[in-house]
Short mmCIF file of C-alpha atoms in Angstrom, two decimals:
data_model
loop_
_atom_site.label_atom_id
_atom_site.label_comp_id
_atom_site.label_asym_id
_atom_site.label_seq_id
_atom_site.Cartn_x
_atom_site.Cartn_y
_atom_site.Cartn_z
CA MET A 1 102.49 71.22 112.41
CA THR A 2 102.12 73.97 115.04
CA PRO A 3 104.94 76.42 115.92
CA SER A 4 105.44 74.60 119.22
CA GLN A 5 105.96 71.34 117.35
CA GLY A 6 108.54 72.32 114.78
CA ALA A 7 110.76 69.54 113.49
CA CYS A 8 114.40 69.39 114.55
CA THR A 9 115.73 70.64 111.24
CA GLY A 10 117.81 73.61 110.18
CA VAL A 11 120.76 75.10 112.01
CA ILE A 12 121.13 73.87 115.59
CA ASP A 13 123.18 76.31 117.60
CA GLN A 14 123.54 74.31 120.80
CA LYS A 15 123.57 70.60 121.57
CA ILE A 16 123.23 69.72 125.25
CA ASP A 17 122.10 67.00 127.61
CA LEU A 18 119.62 69.04 129.61
CA LEU A 19 117.69 72.21 128.88
CA VAL A 20 116.23 73.85 132.01
CA ILE A 21 113.64 76.55 131.37
CA GLY A 22 113.26 78.95 134.29
CA ALA A 23 116.09 80.22 136.52
CA GLY A 24 114.24 80.64 139.79
CA ALA A 25 115.24 78.66 142.86
CA SER A 26 114.05 75.30 141.50
CA GLY A 27 115.42 75.74 137.96
CA ALA A 28 118.80 77.01 139.18
CA SER A 29 118.99 74.07 141.59
CA VAL A 30 118.21 71.58 138.80
CA ALA A 31 120.98 73.12 136.67
CA TYR A 32 123.39 73.08 139.62
CA GLU A 33 122.72 69.44 140.53
CA ALA A 34 122.90 68.32 136.90
CA THR A 35 126.18 70.18 136.39
CA ARG A 36 127.58 68.44 139.48
CA ARG A 37 126.88 65.17 137.67
CA GLY A 38 128.85 66.18 134.58
CA LEU A 39 125.90 66.91 132.31
CA ARG A 40 126.00 69.56 129.60
CA VAL A 41 123.34 71.97 130.82
CA ALA A 42 121.68 75.14 129.58
CA LEU A 43 119.59 77.30 131.91
CA LEU A 44 117.28 79.81 130.21
CA GLU A 45 115.33 82.58 131.95
CA ALA A 46 112.80 84.89 130.28
CA GLY A 47 113.57 87.74 132.68
CA ASP A 48 116.23 88.26 135.31
CA ILE A 49 117.55 85.36 137.35
CA GLY A 50 115.09 84.70 140.17
CA CYS A 51 113.03 87.77 139.25
CA ALA A 52 109.60 86.38 140.16
CA THR A 53 108.62 84.28 143.17
CA SER A 54 112.20 83.49 144.18
CA CYS A 55 113.15 87.09 145.04
CA ARG A 56 109.80 87.97 146.64
CA SER A 57 109.70 85.49 149.50
CA SER A 58 109.36 86.15 153.22
CA LYS A 59 113.20 85.96 153.40
CA MET A 60 112.81 83.00 155.76
CA LEU A 61 114.22 79.48 155.51
CA HIS A 62 111.67 77.68 157.61
CA GLY A 63 109.95 74.39 158.18
CA GLY A 64 106.57 76.05 158.46
CA VAL A 65 105.03 76.37 161.91
CA ARG A 66 101.62 76.92 160.28
CA TYR A 67 101.89 73.66 158.36
CA LEU A 68 102.81 71.80 161.54
CA GLU A 69 99.66 73.08 163.26
CA LEU A 70 97.55 72.17 160.23
CA ALA A 71 99.04 68.68 160.18
CA PHE A 72 97.71 67.96 163.65
CA LYS A 73 94.42 69.78 163.29
CA THR A 74 93.58 67.93 160.07
CA PHE A 75 95.56 64.70 160.65
CA ASP A 76 97.41 65.45 157.42
CA LEU A 77 100.66 63.50 157.18
CA ALA A 78 101.58 65.32 153.94
CA GLN A 79 101.88 68.57 155.90
CA LEU A 80 104.00 66.88 158.57
CA SER A 81 106.30 65.35 155.96
CA LEU A 82 106.73 68.75 154.32
CA VAL A 83 107.72 70.34 157.63
CA ARG A 84 110.28 67.63 158.33
CA GLU A 85 111.81 67.92 154.85
CA ALA A 86 111.95 71.72 155.04
CA LEU A 87 113.65 71.63 158.45
CA MET A 88 116.39 69.40 157.01
CA GLU A 89 116.87 71.78 154.10
CA ARG A 90 116.90 74.81 156.38
CA ALA A 91 119.97 73.36 158.09
CA HIS A 92 121.54 72.47 154.73
CA TRP A 93 121.53 76.04 153.43
CA ILE A 94 122.72 77.54 156.71
CA GLU A 95 125.66 75.12 156.61
CA GLN A 96 126.44 75.57 152.92
CA ALA A 97 126.08 79.35 152.72
CA PRO A 98 126.47 80.87 156.20
CA PHE A 99 127.12 84.29 154.69
CA LEU A 100 123.67 84.25 153.05
CA ALA A 101 121.63 82.34 155.64
CA GLN A 102 121.64 82.50 159.43
CA PRO A 103 119.49 81.30 162.33
CA PHE A 104 117.36 83.84 164.15
CA GLU A 105 114.57 83.74 166.70
CA LEU A 106 110.87 84.55 166.49
CA ALA A 107 108.57 85.06 169.45
CA LEU A 108 104.98 83.85 169.66
CA PRO A 109 103.10 86.10 172.10
CA ALA A 110 100.85 84.53 174.71
CA ALA A 111 98.02 86.15 176.67
CA ASN A 112 97.96 83.50 179.40
CA CYS A 113 99.60 80.33 180.69
CA PHE A 114 97.39 78.09 178.56
CA GLU A 115 98.53 79.75 175.33
CA LYS A 116 102.14 79.63 176.45
CA ALA A 117 101.86 75.89 177.18
CA TYR A 118 100.10 75.23 173.86
CA TYR A 119 102.78 77.04 171.85
CA GLY A 120 105.53 75.48 173.95
CA VAL A 121 104.36 71.93 173.18
CA GLY A 122 103.93 72.67 169.47
CA LEU A 123 107.32 74.30 169.11
CA GLY A 124 108.94 71.52 171.13
CA LEU A 125 107.68 69.15 168.44
CA TYR A 126 109.01 71.55 165.78
CA ASP A 127 112.43 71.27 167.48
CA ALA A 128 112.15 67.48 167.67
CA LEU A 129 111.34 67.13 163.98
CA SER A 130 114.65 68.81 163.10
CA GLY A 131 116.54 66.17 165.11
CA GLN A 132 120.31 66.47 164.80
CA ARG A 133 119.88 69.24 162.20
CA SER A 134 118.48 71.57 164.86
CA ILE A 135 119.62 75.19 164.70
CA GLY A 136 118.38 76.12 168.18
CA ASN A 137 115.84 75.07 170.79
CA SER A 138 112.64 76.89 171.64
CA ARG A 139 112.45 78.64 175.00
CA LEU A 140 109.81 80.23 177.21
CA LEU A 141 109.76 84.02 177.48
CA SER A 142 108.57 85.86 180.53
CA LYS A 143 106.47 89.01 180.27
CA THR A 144 109.59 91.06 180.96
CA GLN A 145 111.67 89.24 178.35
CA ILE A 146 109.19 89.58 175.50
CA HIS A 147 108.64 93.29 176.16
CA GLN A 148 112.38 93.84 176.38
CA ALA A 149 112.84 92.17 172.98
CA LEU A 150 109.85 94.04 171.47
CA PRO A 151 109.61 97.29 173.48
CA LEU A 152 106.57 98.75 171.72
CA LEU A 153 104.52 95.54 171.93
CA ARG A 154 101.05 96.15 173.30
CA ALA A 155 100.10 95.54 176.92
CA GLY A 156 98.32 92.30 177.72
CA VAL A 157 101.05 90.06 176.36
CA ASN A 158 102.16 88.00 179.35
CA GLY A 159 105.13 86.26 177.84
CA GLY A 160 105.46 83.79 175.02
CA VAL A 161 107.68 81.23 173.37
CA ALA A 162 110.75 81.95 171.22
CA TYR A 163 111.90 79.48 168.57
CA SER A 164 114.60 79.37 165.90
CA ASP A 165 114.23 79.50 162.15
CA GLY A 166 116.41 80.72 159.30
CA GLN A 167 116.60 84.12 157.61
CA PHE A 168 118.32 84.45 154.23
CA ASN A 169 118.98 86.54 151.14
CA ASP A 170 116.69 84.81 148.67
CA ALA A 171 117.70 86.68 145.51
CA ARG A 172 121.45 86.27 146.03
CA LEU A 173 121.22 82.62 147.00
CA ASN A 174 119.24 81.99 143.82
CA LEU A 175 121.81 83.97 141.83
CA LEU A 176 124.82 82.21 143.32
CA ILE A 177 123.33 78.76 142.70
CA ALA A 178 122.93 79.70 139.02
CA LEU A 179 126.37 81.34 138.79
CA THR A 180 128.02 78.34 140.44
CA ALA A 181 126.51 76.10 137.77
CA GLU A 182 127.64 78.54 135.07
CA ARG A 183 131.20 78.67 136.38
CA ALA A 184 131.23 74.85 136.37
CA GLY A 185 130.28 74.75 132.68
CA ALA A 186 126.54 75.34 132.37
CA ILE A 187 125.27 77.83 129.79
CA LEU A 188 123.24 80.58 131.47
CA ARG A 189 121.00 82.94 129.52
CA SER A 190 118.83 85.61 131.14
CA ASN A 191 116.27 87.75 129.29
CA CYS A 192 115.90 84.81 126.93
CA ARG A 193 112.37 83.52 126.38
CA VAL A 194 111.49 80.08 125.01
CA VAL A 195 109.14 80.70 122.09
CA ALA A 196 108.72 77.14 120.82
CA LEU A 197 109.37 73.54 121.76
CA GLU A 198 110.69 71.18 119.12
CA HIS A 199 109.53 67.61 118.63
CA ARG A 200 110.86 64.66 116.67
CA ALA A 201 108.70 62.86 114.15
CA ASP A 202 107.59 60.42 116.86
CA GLY A 203 106.28 63.31 118.99
CA GLN A 204 109.06 63.26 121.58
CA LEU A 205 110.63 66.54 122.65
CA CYS A 206 114.08 67.16 121.26
CA GLY A 207 114.69 70.78 122.18
CA ALA A 208 113.45 74.34 122.00
CA ILE A 209 113.86 77.71 120.31
CA SER A 210 114.66 80.73 122.47
CA GLU A 211 114.55 84.41 121.64
CA THR A 212 116.30 87.32 123.34
CA SER A 213 114.78 90.75 123.93
CA MET A 214 116.71 91.87 120.82
CA GLY A 215 114.97 89.23 118.69
CA GLU A 216 117.98 86.92 118.36
CA GLN A 217 117.05 83.24 118.27
CA GLU A 218 118.92 80.11 119.29
CA HIS A 219 118.07 76.46 118.73
CA TRP A 220 118.71 74.08 121.62
CA ARG A 221 118.84 70.37 120.89
CA ALA A 222 118.52 68.55 124.21
CA SER A 223 118.05 65.00 125.43
CA VAL A 224 115.73 66.27 128.18
CA VAL A 225 113.75 69.49 128.65
CA VAL A 226 112.74 70.56 132.16
CA ASN A 227 109.99 73.06 132.85
CA ALA A 228 110.90 74.97 136.03
CA THR A 229 108.90 78.12 135.34
CA GLY A 230 107.00 78.26 138.63
CA MET A 231 103.75 80.15 138.26
CA GLN A 232 104.14 79.98 134.48
CA ALA A 233 104.40 76.17 134.43
CA ASP A 234 101.01 75.66 132.79
CA SER A 235 101.99 77.87 129.83
CA LEU A 236 104.91 75.62 128.94
CA ARG A 237 102.87 72.48 129.60
CA LYS A 238 100.26 73.83 127.15
CA MET A 239 103.01 74.52 124.63
CA ALA A 240 103.98 70.84 124.88
CA ASP A 241 100.41 69.51 124.91
CA ALA A 242 97.53 71.83 124.01
CA ASN A 243 95.00 69.55 125.71
CA ILE A 244 96.72 69.30 129.10
CA ALA A 245 94.69 70.27 132.18
CA PRO A 246 96.09 73.22 134.21
CA ARG A 247 97.59 72.47 137.61
CA MET A 248 98.78 75.80 138.98
CA LEU A 249 96.91 77.97 141.47
CA THR A 250 98.32 81.46 142.03
CA SER A 251 98.23 83.20 145.39
CA ARG A 252 99.74 86.62 146.09
CA GLY A 253 101.68 87.46 149.22
CA VAL A 254 102.31 91.13 150.04
CA HIS A 255 105.13 92.44 152.25
CA VAL A 256 105.81 95.93 153.57
CA VAL A 257 109.00 97.31 155.10
CA LEU A 258 108.50 99.84 157.89
CA GLU A 259 111.00 102.54 158.77
CA ALA A 260 110.63 101.78 162.49
CA ASN A 261 112.77 99.04 164.01
CA LEU A 262 110.22 97.10 166.03
CA CYS A 263 112.64 94.21 166.67
CA PRO A 264 115.71 95.98 168.14
CA GLU A 265 117.17 92.81 169.70
CA GLY A 266 116.90 90.82 166.47
CA ILE A 267 113.96 88.69 167.63
CA GLY A 268 111.02 88.66 165.23
CA LEU A 269 107.34 88.31 166.08
CA LEU A 270 104.95 85.68 164.73
CA LEU A 271 101.22 86.37 165.06
CA PRO A 272 99.70 82.89 164.82
CA ALA A 273 96.01 83.74 164.51
CA THR A 274 94.57 86.82 162.83
CA ASP A 275 90.82 87.44 162.65
CA ASP A 276 90.63 85.58 159.34
CA GLY A 277 92.97 82.76 160.34
CA ARG A 278 96.18 83.94 158.66
CA VAL A 279 99.67 83.91 160.10
CA LEU A 280 101.59 87.20 160.08
CA PHE A 281 105.17 87.97 161.04
CA LEU A 282 107.34 90.97 161.78
CA LEU A 283 111.05 90.44 161.12
CA PRO A 284 114.22 92.46 161.74
CA PHE A 285 115.37 93.76 158.35
CA TYR A 286 118.41 96.08 157.99
CA GLY A 287 117.40 98.21 160.97
CA ARG A 288 113.82 98.32 159.74
CA THR A 289 110.90 95.89 160.06
CA LEU A 290 109.65 93.50 157.40
CA VAL A 291 105.95 92.72 157.79
CA GLY A 292 104.05 90.02 155.93
CA THR A 293 102.41 88.21 154.48
CA THR A 294 98.98 88.17 152.94
CA ASP A 295 97.54 85.19 151.06
CA THR A 296 95.17 86.30 148.32
CA ALA A 297 94.10 84.20 145.35
CA CYS A 298 94.77 86.20 142.20
CA LYS A 299 95.18 86.05 138.46
CA LEU A 300 98.63 85.22 137.17
CA ASN A 301 99.20 88.71 135.78
CA GLU A 302 98.36 90.25 139.19
CA ALA A 303 100.80 88.16 141.24
CA CYS A 304 103.46 90.88 141.56
CA ALA A 305 101.11 93.84 142.08
CA PRO A 306 100.46 94.66 145.76
CA SER A 307 96.99 96.04 146.38
CA GLN A 308 96.20 98.94 148.69
CA ALA A 309 93.78 96.71 150.60
CA GLU A 310 96.52 94.17 151.38
CA GLN A 311 98.94 96.87 152.49
CA HIS A 312 96.23 98.37 154.69
CA TYR A 313 95.55 94.94 156.20
CA LEU A 314 99.19 94.56 157.25
CA ILE A 315 99.47 98.09 158.59
CA GLU A 316 96.32 97.72 160.68
CA TYR A 317 97.71 94.63 162.37
CA VAL A 318 100.97 96.43 163.11
CA LYS A 319 99.00 99.27 164.72
CA ARG A 320 96.90 96.78 166.70
CA TRP A 321 99.96 95.05 168.16
CA PHE A 322 102.14 98.16 168.46
CA PRO A 323 99.65 100.90 169.41
CA ASP A 324 102.32 103.35 170.61
CA LEU A 325 104.09 103.35 167.24
CA GLY A 326 101.75 105.86 165.66
CA GLN A 327 101.19 105.80 161.93
CA PRO A 328 103.84 103.45 160.45
CA ILE A 329 106.02 104.82 157.66
CA VAL A 330 106.34 102.39 154.75
CA LYS A 331 109.77 102.43 153.06
CA SER A 332 109.17 99.62 150.57
CA CYS A 333 106.45 97.23 149.48
CA TRP A 334 106.37 94.26 147.16
CA ALA A 335 104.20 91.32 146.19
CA GLY A 336 105.16 87.83 145.17
CA GLY A 337 103.08 85.04 143.69
CA ARG A 338 103.19 81.56 145.14
CA PRO A 339 103.23 78.73 142.56
CA LEU A 340 100.76 76.50 144.41
CA LEU A 341 100.10 73.06 143.04
CA LYS A 342 96.39 72.40 142.80
CA PRO A 343 95.39 68.80 143.54
CA ALA A 344 94.24 67.25 140.27
CA GLY A 345 90.51 67.67 139.74
CA LYS A 346 89.91 69.54 143.02
CA ALA A 347 88.78 73.05 143.91
CA ILE A 348 90.61 74.25 147.01
CA ASN A 349 91.36 77.52 148.80
CA SER A 350 94.95 78.69 148.30
CA SER A 351 95.62 78.98 152.03
CA ARG A 352 94.87 75.25 152.43
CA VAL A 353 97.05 73.99 149.60
CA VAL A 354 99.94 71.86 150.84
CA ARG A 355 103.26 73.43 149.82
CA GLU A 356 104.60 70.11 148.55
CA HIS A 357 105.94 69.66 145.05
CA GLU A 358 105.36 67.29 142.17
CA VAL A 359 107.51 66.28 139.24
CA GLU A 360 105.41 65.42 136.20
CA THR A 361 106.58 63.77 132.98
CA LEU A 362 104.26 64.24 130.01
CA PRO A 363 104.02 61.57 127.27
CA CYS A 364 106.05 63.83 124.97
CA GLY A 365 108.88 63.84 127.52
CA LEU A 366 108.53 67.31 129.07
CA ILE A 367 109.46 67.14 132.75
CA SER A 368 107.76 69.80 134.89
CA VAL A 369 108.72 70.51 138.49
CA MET A 370 105.79 72.28 140.12
CA GLY A 371 104.73 73.63 143.51
CA GLY A 372 107.02 73.45 146.52
CA LYS A 373 108.66 76.29 148.44
CA TRP A 374 112.02 78.05 148.48
CA THR A 375 113.41 76.02 151.37
CA THR A 376 112.87 72.73 149.53
CA CYS A 377 114.32 73.68 146.13
CA ARG A 378 117.10 71.09 146.49
CA PRO A 379 114.79 68.05 147.00
CA MET A 380 112.74 69.40 144.09
CA ALA A 381 115.88 69.36 141.92
CA LEU A 382 116.88 65.85 143.02
CA ASP A 383 113.40 64.52 142.28
CA THR A 384 113.61 66.15 138.85
CA LEU A 385 116.86 64.30 138.14
CA LYS A 386 115.18 61.03 139.21
CA ALA A 387 112.45 61.71 136.66
CA MET A 388 115.17 62.34 134.09
CA GLU A 389 116.76 58.97 134.94
CA THR A 390 113.42 57.25 134.41
CA LEU A 391 112.85 59.02 131.11
CA LEU A 392 116.31 58.15 129.77
CA GLY A 393 116.41 54.67 131.29
CA ARG A 394 119.80 55.16 132.89
CA ALA A 395 121.28 56.40 136.15
CA MET A 396 122.93 59.77 136.58
CA PRO A 397 126.70 59.90 137.18
CA THR A 398 127.91 60.30 140.75
CA PRO A 399 127.87 64.00 141.74
CA SER A 400 131.14 65.81 142.35
CA ALA A 401 131.67 68.37 145.10
CA LEU A 402 130.71 71.86 143.94
CA PRO A 403 130.70 74.46 146.72
CA LEU A 404 128.60 77.55 146.25
CA LEU A 405 130.45 80.64 145.02
CA GLY A 406 131.69 82.45 148.10
CA ALA A 407 131.89 79.32 150.24
CA ALA A 408 135.00 77.35 151.12
CA GLN A 409 135.84 74.08 149.37
CA ASN A 410 134.96 72.55 152.72
CA PRO A 411 131.85 74.54 153.74
CA ALA A 412 132.53 73.79 157.40
CA LEU A 413 135.50 76.18 157.16
CA THR A 414 133.59 79.07 155.59
CA GLN A 415 132.80 80.86 158.85
CA THR A 416 136.39 80.70 160.07
CA LEU A 417 137.73 82.00 156.76
CA LEU A 418 135.19 84.81 156.74
CA LEU A 419 136.46 85.97 160.12
CA GLU A 420 140.04 85.94 158.81
CA GLN A 421 138.97 87.85 155.70
CA GLN A 422 137.45 90.68 157.74
CA GLN A 423 140.85 92.00 158.79
CA GLN A 424 142.11 91.93 155.20
CA LEU A 425 139.05 93.87 154.04
CA ARG A 426 139.55 96.41 156.81
CA GLN A 427 143.07 97.14 155.54
CA LEU A 428 141.96 97.59 151.92
CA LEU A 429 138.64 99.41 152.13
CA PRO A 430 138.40 103.22 152.39
CA GLU A 431 138.26 104.45 155.98
CA THR A 432 134.69 105.65 156.44
CA PRO A 433 132.34 105.87 159.45
CA ILE A 434 130.45 102.82 158.07
CA GLN A 435 133.45 100.64 157.22
CA ASP A 436 132.32 97.82 159.54
CA GLN A 437 128.87 97.95 157.99
CA GLN A 438 130.43 97.79 154.51
CA ILE A 439 132.54 94.76 155.46
CA ALA A 440 129.45 92.98 156.75
CA HIS A 441 127.56 93.87 153.58
CA LEU A 442 130.33 92.69 151.23
CA GLN A 443 130.69 89.38 153.02
CA ALA A 444 126.92 88.90 153.19
CA SER A 445 126.77 89.37 149.41
CA TYR A 446 129.93 87.66 148.14
CA GLY A 447 131.21 85.50 150.99
CA LEU A 448 134.86 84.63 150.50
CA GLU A 449 134.88 86.31 147.06
CA ALA A 450 134.53 89.73 148.72
CA LEU A 451 138.31 90.07 148.99
CA ALA A 452 138.87 89.58 145.25
CA LEU A 453 136.26 92.25 144.50
CA VAL A 454 137.98 94.73 146.80
CA GLU A 455 141.49 93.96 145.56
CA LYS A 456 140.52 94.58 141.92
CA ASN A 457 139.06 98.05 142.44
CA SER A 458 140.25 101.52 143.38
CA ALA A 459 139.36 103.34 146.59
CA LYS A 460 136.99 105.60 144.64
CA GLN A 461 135.09 102.63 143.23
CA LEU A 462 134.83 101.16 146.73
CA GLU A 463 133.40 104.28 148.41
CA PRO A 464 129.99 103.38 149.92
CA LEU A 465 127.14 105.16 148.16
CA SER A 466 124.51 104.70 150.88
CA ASP A 467 124.44 104.24 154.63
CA VAL A 468 121.30 102.06 154.37
CA ILE A 469 123.09 99.35 152.40
CA PRO A 470 126.67 100.44 151.60
CA ILE A 471 126.74 99.37 147.95
CA CYS A 472 129.64 100.81 145.92
CA GLU A 473 130.31 101.39 142.22
CA ALA A 474 132.52 98.30 142.03
CA GLU A 475 129.49 96.20 142.93
CA ILE A 476 127.35 97.87 140.29
CA ASP A 477 129.98 97.03 137.65
CA ARG A 478 130.24 93.45 138.91
CA ALA A 479 126.45 93.05 138.81
CA ILE A 480 126.35 94.18 135.17
CA ASN A 481 129.52 92.50 133.90
CA GLN A 482 129.59 89.25 135.88
CA GLU A 483 126.13 88.69 137.36
CA HIS A 484 123.82 89.17 134.33
CA ALA A 485 122.13 92.35 135.66
CA ARG A 486 120.47 94.28 132.82
CA THR A 487 118.15 96.79 134.51
CA PRO A 488 118.20 99.12 137.52
CA THR A 489 115.79 96.76 139.30
CA ASP A 490 118.18 93.84 138.72
CA VAL A 491 120.96 95.84 140.40
CA LEU A 492 119.10 97.65 143.19
CA ALA A 493 116.52 95.02 144.18
CA ARG A 494 118.18 91.67 143.47
CA ARG A 495 121.98 92.02 143.26
CA CYS A 496 121.68 94.16 146.36
CA ARG A 497 118.50 94.67 148.40
CA LEU A 498 118.43 98.44 148.62
CA ALA A 499 115.10 98.85 146.78
CA MET A 500 113.57 96.13 148.94
CA VAL A 501 114.68 97.93 152.11
CA ASP A 502 114.24 101.62 151.20
CA MET A 503 112.74 102.53 147.84
CA SER A 504 113.44 106.26 148.18
CA GLU A 505 117.14 105.60 148.84
CA ALA A 506 117.27 103.28 145.83
CA GLN A 507 115.66 106.01 143.69
CA ARG A 508 118.41 108.40 144.84
CA LEU A 509 121.04 106.01 143.45
CA LEU A 510 119.10 105.31 140.26
CA PRO A 511 121.07 107.83 138.11
CA VAL A 512 124.37 106.21 139.18
CA VAL A 513 123.13 102.77 138.14
CA GLN A 514 121.68 104.13 134.88
CA GLU A 515 125.05 105.67 134.02
CA HIS A 516 126.80 102.32 134.50
CA LEU A 517 124.17 100.58 132.37
CA ALA A 518 124.67 103.15 129.62
CA HIS A 519 128.44 102.54 129.67
CA ALA A 520 127.67 98.86 129.13
CA ASP A 521 125.41 99.76 126.16
CA LEU A 522 122.31 98.66 128.08
CA PRO A 523 119.01 100.61 128.32
CA LYS A 524 118.87 102.84 131.38
CA GLY A 525 115.37 101.80 132.44
CA GLU A 526 113.49 102.69 135.61
CA LEU A 527 113.17 101.10 139.04
CA ASP A 528 110.06 98.95 139.49
CA LEU A 529 109.61 96.22 142.13
CA GLN A 530 106.85 94.66 140.06
CA HIS A 531 109.41 93.54 137.45
#
């Protein structure tokens, strides 16, 4: 009997209904939805919560304009269905977590009236697909309007079309989904790797063995085991069945953050056709500009390592479209792997893979949720629960209401309550030149829980440490003590976005974070966006 097929004997530390392996967007959503249905759930993550693909996205909640164009060019209904589903989910997250996700506009530049008409028709369809869940209608931009929105844009752009999509804090939304499940009763373990799956005598899965970075092991006896490990899905599938064919195809997307604010009015730019057929975007990002993304097939162990060639590619396009900018100054750069689902038995280029998902149930009972995209993590979770129902032969209980941490019990009231909370925060926070910026930051991170954080801490602990993102020492303590942060990268890149926005500023605050980690008896560590 192999280590991955150990019998369910010996001391069992935990007995649960559902074991979810992987705490990225899809795994956290599975745990959240299962917890809503009254199940006893454990969510295990080998690293930090959402530390891989889920914190390295384009920061956009979108239906996918590129997929819409592909759907019509290739008569591919799967692409069209994906766009429609993603547009529904875009509206869902903006409604449920307005402090983490908001609508914003992107402009498509046009060189002539034909291009403007072509984009206008396509984006009109994009609007129509969202139906009553629309977050804003597309509109034509004159030459004057587009150059006013993007002042350094090159000459020769004679207008364009602006359309609405969503921009969000991917890492914190992932975190709050997981923490909401934990607060409702789920067991959440980070830095806890599954080292073996356990099978009954009849070959059916009955649980797993996990091991922490300190070598401590736990046994988990579970009715169902879900594999939500994203790019790593094939590794767990192989652990369950050594003869299983791989399904994952890894593609790397690189993003750079420029010091210059190329989008001063908050309208981003979408470049729909590069020389090699890619789609690039420039987005407003904390007074800087986020540029992305590449699409390069890569090995799994290279998914989070941005190459110089990919960075150069992005910079050259910025210089082509903004020739008066000069040499752009890069403040941060990161890469994220996309867990693309390869069609069974087919060889296909990563840029042509449909971003749909699949829920697979192996004969041994392992349920794997694979593929998909950030925006559609909730349908992925619901489909996983359907597979669980089929496996168990019974329906799930009716879900109870479970608002996201930081949202109101009735999410429709969240925005109103946030406005009321602003005045309370203003009275309690230290008077500094960036107090308004700090209020916006606290609410964007914690929603309605920002007030409790401020009330529990002294003025010294609430003093902003940076004018890029005004994080304070109270937030560092909260990240370590209540949000499972264990490294400087956890704190400075995922609990707050400082390292994603300005790596040099994050390095300046590194000693402060290391000191707080040391007080919590945690290793000081270094700051590395590849981890």
